[in-house]
């Protein structure tokens, strides 16, 4: 009773790409090239044409590349960043390698009024502005633009902003615990500036993640926008149905 | 002590775009056009040039459009889909309008082996395949490709798949509660087929969301890939720091 589709071939390619993306993300092909198109077709119950088109879609996403004489390779393993608990990037990627932060800009500024309002600051009050380009294995992972309230941010200026997660540093220097963070995730195409910094082609899909982090007493202290390479990082969560 | 940047103007535009995206998402401009460039510049502490470039970036994201004689308008309000609790799209958007599902394909199939494995099915076992294009206010929101185990999926075939969330239907027809879902979120550029179905330009950034949903006894019954219009929906979560 499967109903027919008006554009069966393109659809089939999309569906094969979905299954392959999920297997790539699960690390199925991290150790070598993907099987050839014929073998993939058998494994996926798809025609060779559908597999070929699906691989084209995944190449356009930057997920795989074709290398002469080798076959199709996964460009970067995709790391998962959990959305279950508030952790910094280095904490989330513990065990995968060192996250190194290039501090591109740091200082005391007057934040944009909309940002001041998010942080509960009076107009014109100072804040600490920090921009870091974060790399794992030497390859860019994310660009983090952060505004911190002065009481929390100023004591951080003497610390190792290149080597440490902000969350851990904030808790150490302030002696306070962080509480909740409100996170809004967007998918956007990278503009020229973001693309150049993240070393991807302009027009590549990236995550733009707004995160407002509070101390455990509920006061907002850290307003960030992160641009994250979506070919290198997935966002993961375990959701529960909860009571009816 | 703000350090200087090698490409200050493009950076400034990106940062202004970040603040504007966040205000747009918060619904600040849902009732009419955005203020003019001069006023926005004053509100954001930015030059008119930076505001103009930022609006260009947001137009490229599909978030705003310029209309002759009116100004810059938000194209679609952005709805939030929570990643805190497992709910269907219609449940999440309750109050925003009716989600209507176009059932594009439904039937009993042999799923791809990788999907069968995710669902814990023996190779060759049947599953219910369902593809729905979901609209809110007549405009596409997401394309959902679902495989359900036969025991859960077959009883759904007689029900209102156009008007109902699957999660609620599964619980009603099976008499079982759903438990957890494992979610992996990707940001990808829409290929030609996905773009045509979602009514966006090819190359637009969309979410691709893999979700494996289990009954409350832990058995996986529902393996989905959702392609979600990122200009219409954000993914939201509240994260907690938890114990050290």
CSV table of C-alpha atoms in Angstrom, one decimal:
chain,number,residue,atom,x,y,z
A,1,UNK,CA,0.0,0.0,0.0
A,2,UNK,CA,3.0,2.3,-0.3
A,3,UNK,CA,1.7,5.3,-2.2
A,4,UNK,CA,3.7,6.5,-5.2
A,5,UNK,CA,5.6,9.7,-5.2
A,6,UNK,CA,5.8,12.3,-7.9
A,7,UNK,CA,9.6,12.6,-7.7
A,8,UNK,CA,10.7,9.1,-6.6
A,9,UNK,CA,14.4,9.4,-7.5
A,10,UNK,CA,15.2,12.6,-5.7
A,11,UNK,CA,13.2,11.4,-2.8
A,12,UNK,CA,15.0,8.1,-2.6
A,13,UNK,CA,18.4,9.9,-2.7
A,14,UNK,CA,17.3,12.2,0.1
A,15,UNK,CA,16.2,9.2,2.2
A,16,UNK,CA,19.4,7.3,1.5
A,17,UNK,CA,21.4,10.5,2.5
A,18,UNK,CA,19.4,10.6,5.8
A,19,UNK,CA,20.4,7.0,6.6
A,20,UNK,CA,24.0,7.5,5.6
A,21,UNK,CA,24.3,10.8,7.6
A,22,UNK,CA,23.1,9.0,10.7
A,23,UNK,CA,25.6,6.2,10.2
A,24,UNK,CA,28.4,8.6,9.5
A,25,UNK,CA,27.5,10.5,12.7
A,26,UNK,CA,27.5,7.2,14.6
A,27,UNK,CA,31.1,6.8,13.5
A,28,UNK,CA,30.5,3.8,11.2
A,29,UNK,CA,33.1,5.0,8.7
A,30,UNK,CA,35.7,6.8,10.8
A,31,UNK,CA,38.4,4.2,10.1
A,32,UNK,CA,38.5,4.2,6.3
A,33,UNK,CA,36.5,4.9,3.2
A,34,UNK,CA,32.9,4.2,2.8
A,35,UNK,CA,32.0,1.0,0.9
A,36,UNK,CA,31.6,1.4,-2.9
A,37,UNK,CA,28.3,2.4,-4.4
A,38,UNK,CA,27.2,-1.1,-5.2
A,39,UNK,CA,27.9,-2.4,-1.7
A,40,UNK,CA,26.2,0.6,-0.1
A,41,UNK,CA,23.2,0.1,-2.3
A,42,UNK,CA,22.9,-3.5,-1.1
A,43,UNK,CA,23.3,-2.4,2.6
A,44,UNK,CA,20.7,0.3,2.2
A,45,UNK,CA,18.3,-1.4,-0.1
A,46,UNK,CA,18.8,1.3,-2.8
A,47,UNK,CA,19.8,1.6,-6.4
A,48,UNK,CA,23.3,2.6,-7.3
A,49,UNK,CA,21.9,5.8,-8.8
A,50,UNK,CA,20.2,6.7,-5.6
A,51,UNK,CA,23.4,6.0,-3.6
A,52,UNK,CA,25.4,8.2,-6.0
A,53,UNK,CA,22.9,11.1,-5.7
A,54,UNK,CA,22.9,10.7,-1.9
A,55,UNK,CA,26.7,10.9,-1.7
A,56,UNK,CA,26.4,14.1,-3.8
A,57,UNK,CA,24.1,15.6,-1.2
A,58,UNK,CA,26.4,14.7,1.6
A,59,UNK,CA,29.4,16.1,-0.3
A,60,UNK,CA,27.4,19.4,-0.6
A,61,UNK,CA,26.9,19.3,3.2
A,62,UNK,CA,30.7,19.0,3.6
A,63,UNK,CA,30.3,15.6,5.3
A,64,UNK,CA,32.2,13.4,2.9
A,65,UNK,CA,34.7,13.9,0.1
A,66,UNK,CA,35.8,11.8,-2.8
A,67,UNK,CA,39.5,11.1,-3.1
A,68,UNK,CA,41.0,9.7,-6.3
A,69,UNK,CA,42.0,6.1,-6.0
A,70,UNK,CA,40.7,5.9,-2.4
A,71,UNK,CA,37.0,6.4,-2.5
A,72,UNK,CA,34.6,8.4,-0.4
A,73,UNK,CA,35.9,9.5,3.0
A,74,UNK,CA,34.3,11.1,6.0
A,75,UNK,CA,35.9,14.6,6.1
A,76,UNK,CA,35.7,15.1,9.9
A,77,UNK,CA,34.3,12.8,12.5
A,78,UNK,CA,31.3,14.5,14.0
A,79,UNK,CA,31.5,15.2,17.7
A,80,UNK,CA,28.4,15.4,19.8
A,81,UNK,CA,27.7,18.3,22.1
A,82,UNK,CA,25.1,17.4,24.6
A,83,UNK,CA,22.1,19.6,25.2
A,84,UNK,CA,21.2,17.8,28.4
A,85,UNK,CA,23.5,19.6,30.8
A,86,UNK,CA,25.3,22.9,30.8
A,87,UNK,CA,28.9,22.2,30.0
A,88,UNK,CA,31.6,24.1,28.1
A,89,UNK,CA,33.0,22.8,24.7
A,90,UNK,CA,36.2,21.5,26.2
A,91,UNK,CA,34.3,19.7,28.9
A,92,UNK,CA,32.0,18.2,26.2
A,93,UNK,CA,34.9,17.1,24.1
A,94,UNK,CA,37.0,15.7,26.9
A,95,UNK,CA,38.8,12.7,25.5
A,96,UNK,CA,38.6,13.8,21.9
A,97,UNK,CA,41.6,16.1,22.0
A,98,UNK,CA,42.5,19.5,23.3
A,99,UNK,CA,40.3,22.5,22.5
A,100,UNK,CA,42.6,25.5,21.9
A,101,UNK,CA,41.1,29.0,21.9
A,102,UNK,CA,42.5,31.8,19.9
A,103,UNK,CA,41.5,35.0,21.7
A,104,UNK,CA,40.6,37.3,18.9
A,105,UNK,CA,39.3,40.2,21.0
A,106,UNK,CA,39.0,40.9,24.7
A,107,UNK,CA,38.3,44.0,26.7
A,108,UNK,CA,35.9,46.2,28.6
A,109,UNK,CA,33.2,47.7,26.4
A,110,UNK,CA,29.7,49.3,26.5
A,111,UNK,CA,27.6,46.4,25.2
A,112,UNK,CA,24.8,46.9,22.6
A,113,UNK,CA,21.6,48.0,24.5
A,114,UNK,CA,19.8,44.8,23.6
A,115,UNK,CA,22.6,42.8,25.1
A,116,UNK,CA,22.8,45.0,28.2
A,117,UNK,CA,19.1,44.4,28.7
A,118,UNK,CA,19.5,40.6,28.5
A,119,UNK,CA,22.2,40.9,31.2
A,120,UNK,CA,20.1,43.1,33.4
A,121,UNK,CA,22.5,46.0,33.1
A,122,UNK,CA,21.6,49.7,33.1
A,123,UNK,CA,22.2,51.4,29.7
A,124,UNK,CA,25.8,52.5,29.4
A,125,UNK,CA,27.1,50.1,32.1
A,126,UNK,CA,30.4,48.3,31.1
A,127,UNK,CA,30.7,44.6,30.2
A,128,UNK,CA,33.5,42.4,29.3
A,129,UNK,CA,33.5,41.4,25.6
A,130,UNK,CA,35.4,38.3,24.6
A,131,UNK,CA,35.7,36.7,21.2
A,132,UNK,CA,37.4,33.3,20.8
A,133,UNK,CA,37.9,31.1,17.8
A,134,UNK,CA,38.0,27.5,19.1
A,135,UNK,CA,39.9,24.7,17.4
A,136,UNK,CA,40.1,21.0,17.9
A,137,UNK,CA,43.0,19.2,16.3
A,138,UNK,CA,44.0,22.6,14.7
A,139,UNK,CA,40.7,22.9,12.8
A,140,UNK,CA,38.1,25.5,13.7
A,141,UNK,CA,35.1,24.3,15.6
A,142,UNK,CA,33.3,27.4,16.7
A,143,UNK,CA,33.4,31.2,17.0
A,144,UNK,CA,32.2,32.4,20.4
A,145,UNK,CA,31.2,36.0,21.0
A,146,UNK,CA,30.6,36.6,24.7
A,147,UNK,CA,29.5,39.5,26.9
A,148,UNK,CA,29.9,39.1,30.6
A,149,UNK,CA,28.8,41.3,33.4
A,150,UNK,CA,31.7,43.3,34.7
A,151,UNK,CA,31.8,41.7,38.2
A,152,UNK,CA,32.1,38.3,36.7
A,153,UNK,CA,34.1,39.2,33.6
A,154,UNK,CA,36.8,41.5,34.9
A,155,UNK,CA,38.4,38.9,37.2
A,156,UNK,CA,38.7,36.5,34.2
A,157,UNK,CA,40.9,38.9,32.3
A,158,UNK,CA,44.1,37.7,34.1
A,159,UNK,CA,43.4,34.1,33.5
A,160,UNK,CA,44.1,31.5,30.8
A,161,UNK,CA,41.3,32.4,28.3
A,162,UNK,CA,43.2,30.4,25.6
A,163,UNK,CA,43.2,27.1,27.4
A,164,UNK,CA,40.1,27.0,29.5
A,165,UNK,CA,36.3,26.8,29.3
A,166,UNK,CA,34.6,30.0,30.5
A,167,UNK,CA,32.2,28.1,32.7
A,168,UNK,CA,34.9,26.5,34.8
A,169,UNK,CA,36.8,29.7,35.0
A,170,UNK,CA,33.8,31.7,36.1
A,171,UNK,CA,33.1,29.2,38.9
A,172,UNK,CA,36.7,29.3,40.0
A,173,UNK,CA,37.2,33.0,40.0
A,174,UNK,CA,33.8,34.0,41.4
A,175,UNK,CA,33.5,31.2,43.9
A,176,UNK,CA,29.9,30.9,42.7
A,177,UNK,CA,28.1,28.1,40.9
A,178,UNK,CA,26.4,28.5,37.6
A,179,UNK,CA,22.7,27.6,37.4
A,180,UNK,CA,20.7,27.4,34.2
A,181,UNK,CA,21.3,28.5,30.7
A,182,UNK,CA,18.6,29.4,28.1
A,183,UNK,CA,19.6,28.1,24.7
A,184,UNK,CA,18.1,29.0,21.3
A,185,UNK,CA,19.6,27.1,18.3
A,186,UNK,CA,19.4,28.4,14.8
A,187,UNK,CA,20.7,26.9,11.5
A,188,UNK,CA,22.0,29.6,9.2
A,189,UNK,CA,24.3,29.9,6.2
A,190,UNK,CA,27.7,31.3,7.0
A,191,UNK,CA,28.3,34.8,5.8
A,192,UNK,CA,31.7,35.8,4.4
A,193,UNK,CA,33.2,36.8,7.7
A,194,UNK,CA,32.0,33.8,9.7
A,195,UNK,CA,33.0,31.5,6.8
A,196,UNK,CA,36.5,32.9,6.6
A,197,UNK,CA,37.0,32.5,10.4
A,198,UNK,CA,35.6,29.0,10.5
A,199,UNK,CA,37.5,28.0,7.3
A,200,UNK,CA,34.4,26.8,5.5
A,201,UNK,CA,32.9,28.0,2.1
A,202,UNK,CA,30.5,30.9,2.4
A,203,UNK,CA,27.0,29.5,2.3
A,204,UNK,CA,27.8,26.5,4.4
A,205,UNK,CA,25.2,25.6,7.0
A,206,UNK,CA,26.4,26.3,10.5
A,207,UNK,CA,24.6,26.5,13.9
A,208,UNK,CA,24.1,29.9,15.5
A,209,UNK,CA,23.5,29.3,19.2
A,210,UNK,CA,22.3,32.0,21.6
A,211,UNK,CA,23.0,31.1,25.2
A,212,UNK,CA,22.2,33.2,28.2
A,213,UNK,CA,23.8,31.7,31.3
A,214,UNK,CA,22.8,32.5,34.9
A,215,UNK,CA,24.4,32.1,38.3
A,216,UNK,CA,22.7,29.7,40.6
A,217,UNK,CA,20.8,32.6,42.1
A,218,UNK,CA,19.1,33.3,38.7
A,219,UNK,CA,21.1,36.4,37.8
A,220,UNK,CA,22.2,36.4,34.1
A,221,UNK,CA,25.9,37.0,33.7
A,222,UNK,CA,27.0,35.6,30.4
A,223,UNK,CA,25.3,36.3,27.0
A,224,UNK,CA,26.9,34.5,24.1
A,225,UNK,CA,26.4,33.8,20.4
A,226,UNK,CA,28.3,30.8,19.1
A,227,UNK,CA,28.7,30.0,15.5
A,228,UNK,CA,29.5,26.3,15.3
A,229,UNK,CA,30.7,24.2,12.4
A,230,UNK,CA,27.8,21.8,11.7
A,231,UNK,CA,30.1,19.5,9.7
A,232,UNK,CA,32.1,18.9,12.8
A,233,UNK,CA,29.6,19.0,15.6
A,234,UNK,CA,26.1,17.7,16.2
A,235,UNK,CA,23.9,18.8,19.0
A,236,UNK,CA,22.5,15.9,21.0
A,237,UNK,CA,19.8,15.5,23.6
A,238,UNK,CA,17.9,12.8,25.3
A,239,UNK,CA,14.3,13.8,25.7
A,240,UNK,CA,11.8,12.2,28.1
A,241,UNK,CA,8.0,12.0,27.5
A,242,UNK,CA,7.2,12.8,31.2
A,243,UNK,CA,3.8,12.6,32.7
A,244,UNK,CA,0.8,12.8,30.5
B,1,UNK,CA,42.0,47.5,26.1
B,2,UNK,CA,39.7,46.1,23.4
B,3,UNK,CA,42.1,44.6,20.9
B,4,UNK,CA,41.8,45.6,17.3
B,5,UNK,CA,40.5,43.2,14.6
B,6,UNK,CA,41.9,42.8,11.1
B,7,UNK,CA,38.5,42.9,9.5
B,8,UNK,CA,36.5,45.2,11.8
B,9,UNK,CA,33.6,46.1,9.5
B,10,UNK,CA,32.6,42.5,8.5
B,11,UNK,CA,33.0,41.5,12.2
B,12,UNK,CA,30.8,44.3,13.4
B,13,UNK,CA,28.1,43.4,10.9
B,14,UNK,CA,28.2,39.8,12.1
B,15,UNK,CA,27.9,40.9,15.7
B,16,UNK,CA,25.0,43.3,14.9
B,17,UNK,CA,23.3,40.4,13.0
B,18,UNK,CA,23.6,38.2,16.0
B,19,UNK,CA,21.9,40.7,18.3
B,20,UNK,CA,19.2,41.4,15.7
B,21,UNK,CA,18.6,37.7,15.1
B,22,UNK,CA,18.1,37.2,18.8
B,23,UNK,CA,15.6,40.1,19.1
B,24,UNK,CA,13.7,38.9,16.0
B,25,UNK,CA,13.5,35.5,17.5
B,26,UNK,CA,12.2,37.0,20.7
B,27,UNK,CA,9.3,38.5,18.7
B,28,UNK,CA,10.5,42.1,19.0
B,29,UNK,CA,9.4,43.0,15.4
B,30,UNK,CA,6.4,40.7,14.8
B,31,UNK,CA,3.9,43.5,14.7
B,32,UNK,CA,5.5,45.7,12.0
B,33,UNK,CA,8.6,46.7,10.1
B,34,UNK,CA,12.0,47.0,11.8
B,35,UNK,CA,13.1,50.5,12.7
B,36,UNK,CA,15.1,52.3,10.0
B,37,UNK,CA,18.8,51.8,9.7
B,38,UNK,CA,19.6,55.0,11.6
B,39,UNK,CA,17.3,54.1,14.5
B,40,UNK,CA,18.6,50.5,14.7
B,41,UNK,CA,22.1,51.9,14.7
B,42,UNK,CA,21.4,54.0,17.7
B,43,UNK,CA,19.6,51.1,19.5
B,44,UNK,CA,22.5,48.7,18.8
B,45,UNK,CA,25.4,51.1,19.2
B,46,UNK,CA,26.5,50.5,15.6
B,47,UNK,CA,27.1,52.5,12.4
B,48,UNK,CA,24.5,52.6,9.7
B,49,UNK,CA,26.9,50.7,7.4
B,50,UNK,CA,27.2,47.9,9.9
B,51,UNK,CA,23.4,47.8,10.3
B,52,UNK,CA,22.9,47.7,6.5
B,53,UNK,CA,25.4,44.8,6.2
B,54,UNK,CA,23.8,43.0,9.1
B,55,UNK,CA,20.4,43.2,7.5
B,56,UNK,CA,22.0,41.8,4.3
B,57,UNK,CA,23.2,38.8,6.3
B,58,UNK,CA,19.7,38.3,7.8
B,59,UNK,CA,18.1,38.6,4.4
B,60,UNK,CA,20.5,35.8,3.1
B,61,UNK,CA,19.3,33.7,6.1
B,62,UNK,CA,15.7,34.2,4.9
B,63,UNK,CA,14.8,35.9,8.2
B,64,UNK,CA,13.9,39.3,6.9
B,65,UNK,CA,12.9,40.8,3.6
B,66,UNK,CA,12.8,44.4,2.3
B,67,UNK,CA,9.5,45.6,0.9
B,68,UNK,CA,9.3,48.8,-1.2
B,69,UNK,CA,7.7,51.7,0.7
B,70,UNK,CA,7.3,49.6,3.9
B,71,UNK,CA,10.8,48.8,5.1
B,72,UNK,CA,12.4,45.6,6.5
B,73,UNK,CA,10.0,43.0,7.7
B,74,UNK,CA,10.3,39.7,9.5
B,75,UNK,CA,9.4,37.0,7.0
B,76,UNK,CA,8.0,34.5,9.5
B,77,UNK,CA,7.8,34.6,13.2
B,78,UNK,CA,10.2,32.0,14.6
B,79,UNK,CA,8.5,29.4,16.7
B,80,UNK,CA,10.4,27.6,19.4
B,81,UNK,CA,10.5,23.8,19.6
B,82,UNK,CA,11.6,22.8,23.0
B,83,UNK,CA,14.4,20.2,23.5
B,84,UNK,CA,13.5,19.8,27.1
B,85,UNK,CA,10.7,17.3,26.9
B,86,UNK,CA,9.5,14.9,24.2
B,87,UNK,CA,6.5,16.4,22.5
B,88,UNK,CA,5.3,16.4,18.9
B,89,UNK,CA,5.3,19.4,16.7
B,90,UNK,CA,1.6,20.1,17.1
B,91,UNK,CA,1.9,19.8,20.9
B,92,UNK,CA,4.9,22.2,20.8
B,93,UNK,CA,3.0,24.7,18.7
B,94,UNK,CA,-0.2,24.5,20.5
B,95,UNK,CA,-1.7,28.0,20.5
B,96,UNK,CA,0.2,29.2,17.4
B,97,UNK,CA,-2.3,27.6,14.9
B,98,UNK,CA,-3.1,24.3,13.5
B,99,UNK,CA,-0.4,22.0,12.2
B,100,UNK,CA,-1.7,20.3,9.1
B,101,UNK,CA,0.1,17.2,7.8
B,102,UNK,CA,0.1,16.3,4.1
B,103,UNK,CA,0.6,12.5,4.1
B,104,UNK,CA,2.9,12.1,1.1
B,105,UNK,CA,3.6,8.4,1.5
B,106,UNK,CA,2.4,5.7,3.8
B,107,UNK,CA,2.6,1.9,3.8
B,108,UNK,CA,4.3,-1.2,4.9
B,109,UNK,CA,7.8,-1.6,3.6
B,110,UNK,CA,11.1,-3.4,4.3
B,111,UNK,CA,13.2,-0.7,5.9
B,112,UNK,CA,16.8,-0.1,5.0
B,113,UNK,CA,19.0,-2.5,7.0
B,114,UNK,CA,20.6,0.3,9.0
B,115,UNK,CA,17.1,1.5,10.0
B,116,UNK,CA,16.0,-2.0,10.8
B,117,UNK,CA,19.0,-2.3,13.1
B,118,UNK,CA,18.1,0.9,14.9
B,119,UNK,CA,14.6,-0.4,15.5
B,120,UNK,CA,15.9,-3.8,16.7
B,121,UNK,CA,14.2,-5.6,13.8
B,122,UNK,CA,15.6,-8.7,12.1
B,123,UNK,CA,16.7,-8.1,8.5
B,124,UNK,CA,13.8,-8.2,6.2
B,125,UNK,CA,11.1,-7.6,8.9
B,126,UNK,CA,8.4,-5.2,7.8
B,127,UNK,CA,8.0,-1.7,9.2
B,128,UNK,CA,5.5,1.1,8.6
B,129,UNK,CA,7.0,4.0,6.5
B,130,UNK,CA,5.3,7.4,6.7
B,131,UNK,CA,6.3,10.6,5.2
B,132,UNK,CA,4.5,13.8,6.1
B,133,UNK,CA,4.9,17.4,5.0
B,134,UNK,CA,3.8,19.5,7.9
B,135,UNK,CA,2.4,23.0,7.5
B,136,UNK,CA,1.6,25.8,9.9
B,137,UNK,CA,-0.6,28.6,8.5
B,138,UNK,CA,-0.4,26.9,5.1
B,139,UNK,CA,3.4,27.3,5.0
B,140,UNK,CA,5.7,24.3,5.2
B,141,UNK,CA,7.5,23.8,8.5
B,142,UNK,CA,9.0,20.3,8.3
B,143,UNK,CA,9.3,17.1,6.3
B,144,UNK,CA,9.1,14.0,8.5
B,145,UNK,CA,10.3,10.6,7.3
B,146,UNK,CA,9.3,8.0,9.8
B,147,UNK,CA,9.8,4.2,10.2
B,148,UNK,CA,7.7,2.5,12.9
B,149,UNK,CA,7.9,-1.1,14.1
B,150,UNK,CA,5.0,-3.0,12.6
B,151,UNK,CA,3.3,-3.7,16.0
B,152,UNK,CA,3.1,0.0,16.7
B,153,UNK,CA,2.8,1.3,13.2
B,154,UNK,CA,0.1,-0.9,11.6
B,155,UNK,CA,-2.6,0.1,14.0
B,156,UNK,CA,-1.9,3.8,13.1
B,157,UNK,CA,-2.8,3.3,9.5
B,158,UNK,CA,-6.6,3.6,10.1
B,159,UNK,CA,-6.2,6.9,12.1
B,160,UNK,CA,-6.0,10.6,11.3
B,161,UNK,CA,-2.4,10.9,10.2
B,162,UNK,CA,-3.2,14.3,8.6
B,163,UNK,CA,-4.4,15.9,11.8
B,164,UNK,CA,-2.6,14.3,14.7
B,165,UNK,CA,0.9,14.1,16.2
B,166,UNK,CA,2.3,10.6,16.0
B,167,UNK,CA,3.4,10.5,19.7
B,168,UNK,CA,-0.2,11.1,20.9
B,169,UNK,CA,-1.6,8.6,18.3
B,170,UNK,CA,1.0,5.9,19.3
B,171,UNK,CA,0.1,6.2,23.0
B,172,UNK,CA,-3.7,6.1,22.2
B,173,UNK,CA,-3.6,3.1,19.9
B,174,UNK,CA,-1.0,1.0,21.7
B,175,UNK,CA,-2.2,1.9,25.2
B,176,UNK,CA,1.5,2.3,26.0
B,177,UNK,CA,3.5,5.3,27.2
B,178,UNK,CA,6.5,6.6,25.3
B,179,UNK,CA,9.7,6.9,27.2
B,180,UNK,CA,12.9,8.6,26.0
B,181,UNK,CA,14.0,9.7,22.6
B,182,UNK,CA,17.6,10.1,21.5
B,183,UNK,CA,17.9,13.2,19.3
B,184,UNK,CA,20.8,14.3,17.1
B,185,UNK,CA,20.6,17.7,15.4
B,186,UNK,CA,22.4,18.6,12.3
B,187,UNK,CA,22.4,21.9,10.3
B,188,UNK,CA,22.6,21.2,6.6
B,189,UNK,CA,21.9,23.0,3.3
B,190,UNK,CA,18.7,21.9,1.7
B,191,UNK,CA,19.2,19.8,-1.4
B,192,UNK,CA,16.9,20.3,-4.4
B,193,UNK,CA,14.2,17.8,-3.3
B,194,UNK,CA,14.1,19.0,0.3
B,195,UNK,CA,14.1,22.6,-0.8
B,196,UNK,CA,11.2,22.1,-3.3
B,197,UNK,CA,9.1,20.3,-0.7
B,198,UNK,CA,9.8,22.9,2.1
B,199,UNK,CA,9.4,25.8,-0.4
B,200,UNK,CA,12.8,27.4,0.3
B,201,UNK,CA,15.6,28.1,-2.1
B,202,UNK,CA,18.1,25.2,-2.6
B,203,UNK,CA,21.1,25.9,-0.4
B,204,UNK,CA,19.0,27.3,2.5
B,205,UNK,CA,20.1,26.2,5.9
B,206,UNK,CA,17.7,23.7,7.5
B,207,UNK,CA,17.8,21.5,10.5
B,208,UNK,CA,18.1,17.7,9.9
B,209,UNK,CA,17.0,16.0,13.1
B,210,UNK,CA,17.4,12.3,13.8
B,211,UNK,CA,15.1,11.1,16.5
B,212,UNK,CA,14.8,7.5,17.8
B,213,UNK,CA,11.9,7.2,20.2
B,214,UNK,CA,11.4,4.4,22.6
B,215,UNK,CA,8.4,3.0,24.6
B,216,UNK,CA,8.7,3.4,28.3
B,217,UNK,CA,10.2,-0.1,28.6
B,218,UNK,CA,13.1,1.0,26.5
B,219,UNK,CA,12.2,-0.7,23.2
B,220,UNK,CA,12.8,1.6,20.1
B,221,UNK,CA,9.7,1.8,18.0
B,222,UNK,CA,10.0,5.1,16.0
B,223,UNK,CA,13.0,6.1,13.9
B,224,UNK,CA,12.6,9.5,12.2
B,225,UNK,CA,14.5,12.1,10.2
B,226,UNK,CA,12.9,15.5,10.2
B,227,UNK,CA,14.0,18.3,7.9
B,228,UNK,CA,12.9,21.5,9.6
B,229,UNK,CA,12.8,25.0,8.2
B,230,UNK,CA,15.2,26.9,10.3
B,231,UNK,CA,13.8,30.3,9.2
B,232,UNK,CA,10.5,29.3,10.9
B,233,UNK,CA,11.6,27.2,13.9
B,234,UNK,CA,14.3,27.4,16.5
B,235,UNK,CA,15.3,24.6,18.8
B,236,UNK,CA,15.3,25.6,22.5
B,237,UNK,CA,16.5,24.1,25.6
B,238,UNK,CA,17.1,25.1,29.2
B,239,UNK,CA,20.3,23.5,30.5
B,240,UNK,CA,21.3,23.1,34.1
B,241,UNK,CA,24.8,23.0,35.4
B,242,UNK,CA,24.1,20.3,37.9
B,243,UNK,CA,26.5,19.0,40.5
B,244,UNK,CA,30.3,19.7,40.1
